[in-house]
Tab-separated table of C-alpha atoms in Angstrom:
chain	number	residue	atom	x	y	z
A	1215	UNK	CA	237.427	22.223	4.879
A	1216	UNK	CA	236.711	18.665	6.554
A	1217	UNK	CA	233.785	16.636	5.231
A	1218	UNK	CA	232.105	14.432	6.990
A	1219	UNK	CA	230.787	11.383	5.893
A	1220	UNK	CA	226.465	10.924	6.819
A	1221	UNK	CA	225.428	7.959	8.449
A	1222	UNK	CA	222.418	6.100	7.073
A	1223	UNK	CA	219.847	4.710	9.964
A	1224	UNK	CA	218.651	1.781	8.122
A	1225	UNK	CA	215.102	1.782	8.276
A	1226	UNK	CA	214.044	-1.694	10.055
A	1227	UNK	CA	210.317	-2.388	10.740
A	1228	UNK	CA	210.655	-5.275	13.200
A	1229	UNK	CA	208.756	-5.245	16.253
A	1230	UNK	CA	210.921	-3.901	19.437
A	1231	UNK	CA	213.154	-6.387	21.492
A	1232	UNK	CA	215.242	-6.001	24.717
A	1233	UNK	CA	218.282	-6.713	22.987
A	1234	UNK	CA	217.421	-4.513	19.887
A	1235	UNK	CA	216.858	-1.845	22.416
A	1236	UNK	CA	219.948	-2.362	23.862
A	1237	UNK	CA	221.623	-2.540	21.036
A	1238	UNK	CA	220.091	0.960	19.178
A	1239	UNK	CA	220.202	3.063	22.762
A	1240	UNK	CA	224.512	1.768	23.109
A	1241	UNK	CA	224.553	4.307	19.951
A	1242	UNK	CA	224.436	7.034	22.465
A	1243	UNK	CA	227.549	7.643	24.129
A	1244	UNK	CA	227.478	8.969	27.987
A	1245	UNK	CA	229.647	9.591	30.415
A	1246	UNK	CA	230.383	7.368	33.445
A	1247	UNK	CA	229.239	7.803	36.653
A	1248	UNK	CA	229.893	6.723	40.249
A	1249	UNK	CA	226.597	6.724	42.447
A	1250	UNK	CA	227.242	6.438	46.310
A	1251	UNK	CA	224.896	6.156	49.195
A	1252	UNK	CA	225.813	5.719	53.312
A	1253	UNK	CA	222.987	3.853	54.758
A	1254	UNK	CA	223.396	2.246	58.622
A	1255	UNK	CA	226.555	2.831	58.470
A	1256	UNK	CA	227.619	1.521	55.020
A	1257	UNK	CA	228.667	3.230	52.061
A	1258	UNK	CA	227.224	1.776	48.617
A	1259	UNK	CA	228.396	2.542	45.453
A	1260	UNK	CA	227.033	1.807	41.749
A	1261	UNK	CA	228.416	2.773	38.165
A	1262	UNK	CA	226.076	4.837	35.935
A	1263	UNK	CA	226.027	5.980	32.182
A	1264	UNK	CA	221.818	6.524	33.090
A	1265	UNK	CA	222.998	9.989	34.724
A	1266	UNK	CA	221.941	13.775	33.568
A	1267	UNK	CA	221.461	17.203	34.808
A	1268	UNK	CA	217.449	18.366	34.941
A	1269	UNK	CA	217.218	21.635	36.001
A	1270	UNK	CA	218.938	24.656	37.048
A	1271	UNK	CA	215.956	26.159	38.940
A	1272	UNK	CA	216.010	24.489	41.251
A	1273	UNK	CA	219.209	22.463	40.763
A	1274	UNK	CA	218.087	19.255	39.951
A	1275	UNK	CA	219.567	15.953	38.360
A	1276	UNK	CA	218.734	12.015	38.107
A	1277	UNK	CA	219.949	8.759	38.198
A	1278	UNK	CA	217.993	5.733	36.829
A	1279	UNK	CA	218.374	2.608	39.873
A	1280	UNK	CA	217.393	-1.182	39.138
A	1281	UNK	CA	214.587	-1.846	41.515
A	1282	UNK	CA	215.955	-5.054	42.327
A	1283	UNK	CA	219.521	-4.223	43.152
A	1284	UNK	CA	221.351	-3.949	46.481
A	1285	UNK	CA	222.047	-0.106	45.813
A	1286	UNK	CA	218.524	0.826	44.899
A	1287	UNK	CA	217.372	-0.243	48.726
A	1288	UNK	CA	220.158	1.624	50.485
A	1289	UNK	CA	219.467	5.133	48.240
A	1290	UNK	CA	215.677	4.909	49.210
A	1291	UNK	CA	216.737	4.289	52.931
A	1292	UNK	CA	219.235	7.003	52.591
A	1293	UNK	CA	217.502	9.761	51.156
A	1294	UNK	CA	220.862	11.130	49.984
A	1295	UNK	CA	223.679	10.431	47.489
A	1296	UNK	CA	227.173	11.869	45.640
A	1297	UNK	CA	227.740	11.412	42.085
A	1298	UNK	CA	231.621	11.085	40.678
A	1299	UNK	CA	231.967	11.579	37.127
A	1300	UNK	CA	235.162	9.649	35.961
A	1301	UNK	CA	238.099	10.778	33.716
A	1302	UNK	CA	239.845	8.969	31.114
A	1303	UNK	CA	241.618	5.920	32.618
A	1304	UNK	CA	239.154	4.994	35.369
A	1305	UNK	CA	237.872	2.021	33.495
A	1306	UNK	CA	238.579	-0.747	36.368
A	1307	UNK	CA	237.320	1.725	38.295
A	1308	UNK	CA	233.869	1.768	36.658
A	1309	UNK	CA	233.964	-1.835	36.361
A	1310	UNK	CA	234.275	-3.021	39.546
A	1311	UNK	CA	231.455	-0.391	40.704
A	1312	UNK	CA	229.346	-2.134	38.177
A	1313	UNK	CA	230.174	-5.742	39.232
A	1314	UNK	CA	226.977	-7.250	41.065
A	1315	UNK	CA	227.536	-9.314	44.198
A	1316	UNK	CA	230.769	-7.536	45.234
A	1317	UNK	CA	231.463	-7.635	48.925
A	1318	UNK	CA	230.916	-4.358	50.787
A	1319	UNK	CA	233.044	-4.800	53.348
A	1320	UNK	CA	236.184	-3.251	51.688
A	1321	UNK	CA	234.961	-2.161	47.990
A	1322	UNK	CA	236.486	1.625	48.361
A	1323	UNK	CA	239.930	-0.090	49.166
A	1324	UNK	CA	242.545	1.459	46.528
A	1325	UNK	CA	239.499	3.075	45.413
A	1326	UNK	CA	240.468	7.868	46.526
A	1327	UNK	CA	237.768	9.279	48.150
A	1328	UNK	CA	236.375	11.296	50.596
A	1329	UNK	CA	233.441	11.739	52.944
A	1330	UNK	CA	231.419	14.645	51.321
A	1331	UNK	CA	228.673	17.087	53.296
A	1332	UNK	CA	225.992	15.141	53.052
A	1333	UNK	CA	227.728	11.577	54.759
A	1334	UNK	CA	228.513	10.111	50.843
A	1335	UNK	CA	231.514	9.084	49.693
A	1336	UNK	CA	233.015	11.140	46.376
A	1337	UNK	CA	235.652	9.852	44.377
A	1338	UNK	CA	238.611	11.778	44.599
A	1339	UNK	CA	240.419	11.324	41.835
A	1340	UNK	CA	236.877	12.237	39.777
A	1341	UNK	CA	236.013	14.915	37.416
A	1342	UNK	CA	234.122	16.512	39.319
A	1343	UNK	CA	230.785	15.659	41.711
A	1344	UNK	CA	227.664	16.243	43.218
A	1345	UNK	CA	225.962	15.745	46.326
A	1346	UNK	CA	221.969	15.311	45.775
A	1347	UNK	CA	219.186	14.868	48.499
A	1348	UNK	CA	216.293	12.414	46.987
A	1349	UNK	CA	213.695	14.723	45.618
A	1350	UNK	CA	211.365	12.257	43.643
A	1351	UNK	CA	211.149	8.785	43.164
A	1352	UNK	CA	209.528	7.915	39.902
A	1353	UNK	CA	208.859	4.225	38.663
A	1354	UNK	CA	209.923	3.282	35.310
A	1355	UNK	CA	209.743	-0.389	34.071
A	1356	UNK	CA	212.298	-2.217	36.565
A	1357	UNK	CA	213.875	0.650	37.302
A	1358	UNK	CA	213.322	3.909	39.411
A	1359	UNK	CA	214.236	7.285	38.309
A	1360	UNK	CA	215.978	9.300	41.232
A	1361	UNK	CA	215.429	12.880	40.927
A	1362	UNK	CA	217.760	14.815	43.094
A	1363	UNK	CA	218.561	18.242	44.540
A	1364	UNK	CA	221.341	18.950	44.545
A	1365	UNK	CA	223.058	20.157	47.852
A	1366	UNK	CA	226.655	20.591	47.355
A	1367	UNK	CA	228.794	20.851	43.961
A	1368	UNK	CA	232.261	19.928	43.921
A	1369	UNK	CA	234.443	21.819	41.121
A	1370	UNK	CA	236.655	19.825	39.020
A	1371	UNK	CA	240.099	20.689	40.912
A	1372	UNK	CA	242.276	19.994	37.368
A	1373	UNK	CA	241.520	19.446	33.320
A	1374	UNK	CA	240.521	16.673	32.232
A	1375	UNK	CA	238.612	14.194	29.440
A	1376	UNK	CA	235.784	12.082	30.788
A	1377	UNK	CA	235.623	7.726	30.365
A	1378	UNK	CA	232.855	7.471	27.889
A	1379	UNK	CA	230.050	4.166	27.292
A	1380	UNK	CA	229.597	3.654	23.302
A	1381	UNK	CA	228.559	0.444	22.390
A	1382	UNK	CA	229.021	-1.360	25.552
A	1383	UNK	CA	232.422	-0.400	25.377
A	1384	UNK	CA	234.571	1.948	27.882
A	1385	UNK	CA	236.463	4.345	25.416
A	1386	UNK	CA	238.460	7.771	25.955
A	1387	UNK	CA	237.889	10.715	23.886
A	1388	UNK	CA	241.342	11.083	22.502
């Protein structure tokens, strides 16, 4: 029989910070994410750990956007968007989705994908992914909450373990 060892949560009455936030919330570990959009033309993309399923009736999930990035104007314009969850290994990959100020022109070079239903790009080499039309937009602090429907799923085609975020660090289950 395997015993395992408890975890104290120390019990700290300071007042809440950003960085304390930060800090206590990187205790959860999620999976990682890559958000696309097409809009006038141009496919957008974004890394996400801020991703979950909402509902199955209807099918529903959501994606929390920074108001104030580049991404977060095309989605709204959009209306639609594909989510890629990323296997074990895909690291770069979910850093350079995540690096701000990248150039468009070009940022899905070396990067498999293809054009999904709804005009989106999914990654092909992903776990698996969804294709979502916008159902709600709700505000939250500096960030929007993107509740989607989704339109089309796309199985995972083979096995795999996910990229997981635990304590601002990429890591693989194994």
């Amino acid at each position: 029989m395997r015993v395992r060892a408890r975890v104290r949560v120390r019990a700290l009455m300071a007042d809440p910070t950003a960085a304390r936030f930060r800090r206590a919330t990187g205790r959860y570990a999620t999976g990682i994410a890559v958000i696309t959009t097409r809009a006038d033309g141009v496919d957008h993309a974004m890394t996400a750990n801020s991703f979950t399923s909402v509902s199955l009736d209807p099918l529903l999930a959501l994606v929390c956007v920074e108001r104030d990035s580049r991404f977060h104007s095309a989605v709204i314009a959009a209306g639609m968007w594909a989510v890629s969850f990323l296997p074990e290994g895909q690291e770069a990959t979910a850093r350079w989705f995540a690096t701000r100020g990248r150039p468009l022109d070009g940022q899905f070079e070396g990067v498999p994908t293809r054009r999904a239903g709804n005009g989106c790009l999914v990654l092909t080499d992903g776990l698996a992914a969804l294709e979502l039309r916008t159902d709600q937009v709700v505000p939250a602090g500096d960030h929007d909450i993107l509740i989607g429907a989704a339109t089309q799923v796309h199985d995972p085609q083979e096995p795999g373990d996910p990229l997981i975020y635990f304590a601002s660090t990429f890591r693989n289950l194994g």
